[in-house]
């Protein structure tokens, strides 16, 4: 879960949710929202559909695919994603809202996940620190989480009908925000530390931000041609986009005439402008449709069209040995070769986890092995890891504990091995 931050509103002109009627009829792979981000650490295009999220890098290549069920509410549009700076470092994180609910870092890689998902999500300064906390309603529980996804506190309530979760000052003077929400016809309030606030609440002091409505309004302006944008990079927002069904009309000020792009899979569901990703620093127009993301030039020609089908998403896990060092061996290769030999087994550990859960972490793990005179591993420990996946780590430890090295030439021999775990995603 991650937090929301109003600064992301500045992206409204370049981001999109789909038009209201289109969103209601989009299939699982209908790209109903596009966000074009420069997080300061990566330039990303994030395409969201009811069944998941696809992230493209600045080369317009598929970078990450995450499958999840977007949050839906009866009679309203689904909330799929929020973008904001959770830890206060100036680089926004990405939140996928649904089942599971999860947070991605500014490079689009998993930070944490909440498998149950959240029916309501809010963020605020609950602890009085520079970092924001995340509040999540799931079932009959209200849980608050730290930036890394660890649980701060949780309360169980008698009703599952909790709505309108929002964070605000609630009359407090300590600089910490509290939480307020409705339960049936009652209003409940909690301080940032989980303590119920005293007194009967007769009216709300806070209101949840309508992120879905804000994005939908911004998209409607963009797709209708009412919002002028800078497509040709001349520094003047005087160009327009107009969507009519499956047809996009591109009007660049000063051009001889408008040009058109026709979406091959049906109605255009979402739209965005990727500044500077086109040739000569010009913009590319990103089009979302049913099972499609297209990157369209100012001449109306698609530079790239990618078929989005989450049923055909594939992931290739990979484990690399960054380096191995041995003490007590005559040659470095004697310490390195046994570790290289178990890389296929370690990759199998990682692949099994990915097949079960698309939000498996990536990262580095460094091991230390104390080597007995026989060459057997006498003891081992994890010196450092950013993988933070208990199931993968258990599988890896089991594999490395069976390692056998050549007999060392000196007593007190040891080996350190640095392993990198990552993956590539694609639509097969």
mmCIF file with all atom_site columns, C-alpha atoms in Angstrom, residues 24 47 55 82-83 87 110 132 180 217 249 292 296-297 307 332 360 380 387 391 400 408 411 416 418 421:
data_model
loop_
_atom_site.group_PDB
_atom_site.id
_atom_site.type_symbol
_atom_site.label_atom_id
_atom_site.label_alt_id
_atom_site.label_comp_id
_atom_site.label_asym_id
_atom_site.label_entity_id
_atom_site.label_seq_id
_atom_site.pdbx_PDB_ins_code
_atom_site.Cartn_x
_atom_site.Cartn_y
_atom_site.Cartn_z
_atom_site.occupancy
_atom_site.B_iso_or_equiv
_atom_site.pdbx_formal_charge
_atom_site.auth_seq_id
_atom_site.auth_comp_id
_atom_site.auth_asym_id
_atom_site.auth_atom_id
_atom_site.pdbx_PDB_model_num
ATOM 1  C CA . UNK A 1 24  ? -17.512 0.429   -17.731 1.00 0.00 ? 24  UNK A CA 1
ATOM 2  C CA . UNK A 1 47  ? -0.580  1.137   -18.397 1.00 0.00 ? 47  UNK A CA 1
ATOM 3  C CA . UNK A 1 55  ? 5.193   -0.800  -17.147 1.00 0.00 ? 55  UNK A CA 1
ATOM 4  C CA . UNK A 1 82  ? -2.114  6.005   -7.043  1.00 0.00 ? 82  UNK A CA 1
ATOM 5  C CA . UNK A 1 83  ? 1.172   7.797   -7.449  1.00 0.00 ? 83  UNK A CA 1
ATOM 6  C CA . UNK A 1 87  ? 8.999   8.438   1.942   1.00 0.00 ? 87  UNK A CA 1
ATOM 7  C CA . UNK A 1 110 ? 8.125   -4.249  -5.688  1.00 0.00 ? 110 UNK A CA 1
ATOM 8  C CA . UNK A 1 132 ? 3.746   8.940   5.541   1.00 0.00 ? 132 UNK A CA 1
ATOM 9  C CA . UNK A 1 180 ? -11.899 9.014   10.093  1.00 0.00 ? 180 UNK A CA 1
ATOM 10 C CA . UNK A 1 217 ? -11.998 14.770  -15.529 1.00 0.00 ? 217 UNK A CA 1
ATOM 11 C CA . UNK A 1 249 ? -7.171  13.085  -34.512 1.00 0.00 ? 249 UNK A CA 1
ATOM 12 C CA . UNK A 1 292 ? -3.379  -2.734  -26.776 1.00 0.00 ? 292 UNK A CA 1
ATOM 13 C CA . UNK A 1 296 ? 1.997   7.047   -31.918 1.00 0.00 ? 296 UNK A CA 1
ATOM 14 C CA . UNK A 1 297 ? 4.104   9.739   -33.573 1.00 0.00 ? 297 UNK A CA 1
ATOM 15 C CA . UNK A 1 307 ? -0.629  -6.525  -27.463 1.00 0.00 ? 307 UNK A CA 1
ATOM 16 C CA . UNK A 1 332 ? 39.713  -18.068 -6.710  1.00 0.00 ? 332 UNK A CA 1
ATOM 17 C CA . UNK A 1 360 ? 8.186   -11.556 -5.632  1.00 0.00 ? 360 UNK A CA 1
ATOM 18 C CA . UNK A 1 380 ? 26.678  -20.419 6.667   1.00 0.00 ? 380 UNK A CA 1
ATOM 19 C CA . UNK A 1 387 ? 15.452  -9.801  -1.616  1.00 0.00 ? 387 UNK A CA 1
ATOM 20 C CA . UNK A 1 391 ? 10.084  -18.366 0.927   1.00 0.00 ? 391 UNK A CA 1
ATOM 21 C CA . UNK A 1 400 ? 23.612  -23.700 -0.303  1.00 0.00 ? 400 UNK A CA 1
ATOM 22 C CA . UNK A 1 408 ? 41.096  -25.755 1.337   1.00 0.00 ? 408 UNK A CA 1
ATOM 23 C CA . UNK A 1 411 ? 42.608  -23.626 8.045   1.00 0.00 ? 411 UNK A CA 1
ATOM 24 C CA . UNK A 1 416 ? 31.552  -15.163 0.379   1.00 0.00 ? 416 UNK A CA 1
ATOM 25 C CA . UNK A 1 418 ? 27.143  -12.229 -3.898  1.00 0.00 ? 418 UNK A CA 1
ATOM 26 C CA . UNK A 1 421 ? 18.051  -12.053 -8.391  1.00 0.00 ? 421 UNK A CA 1
#
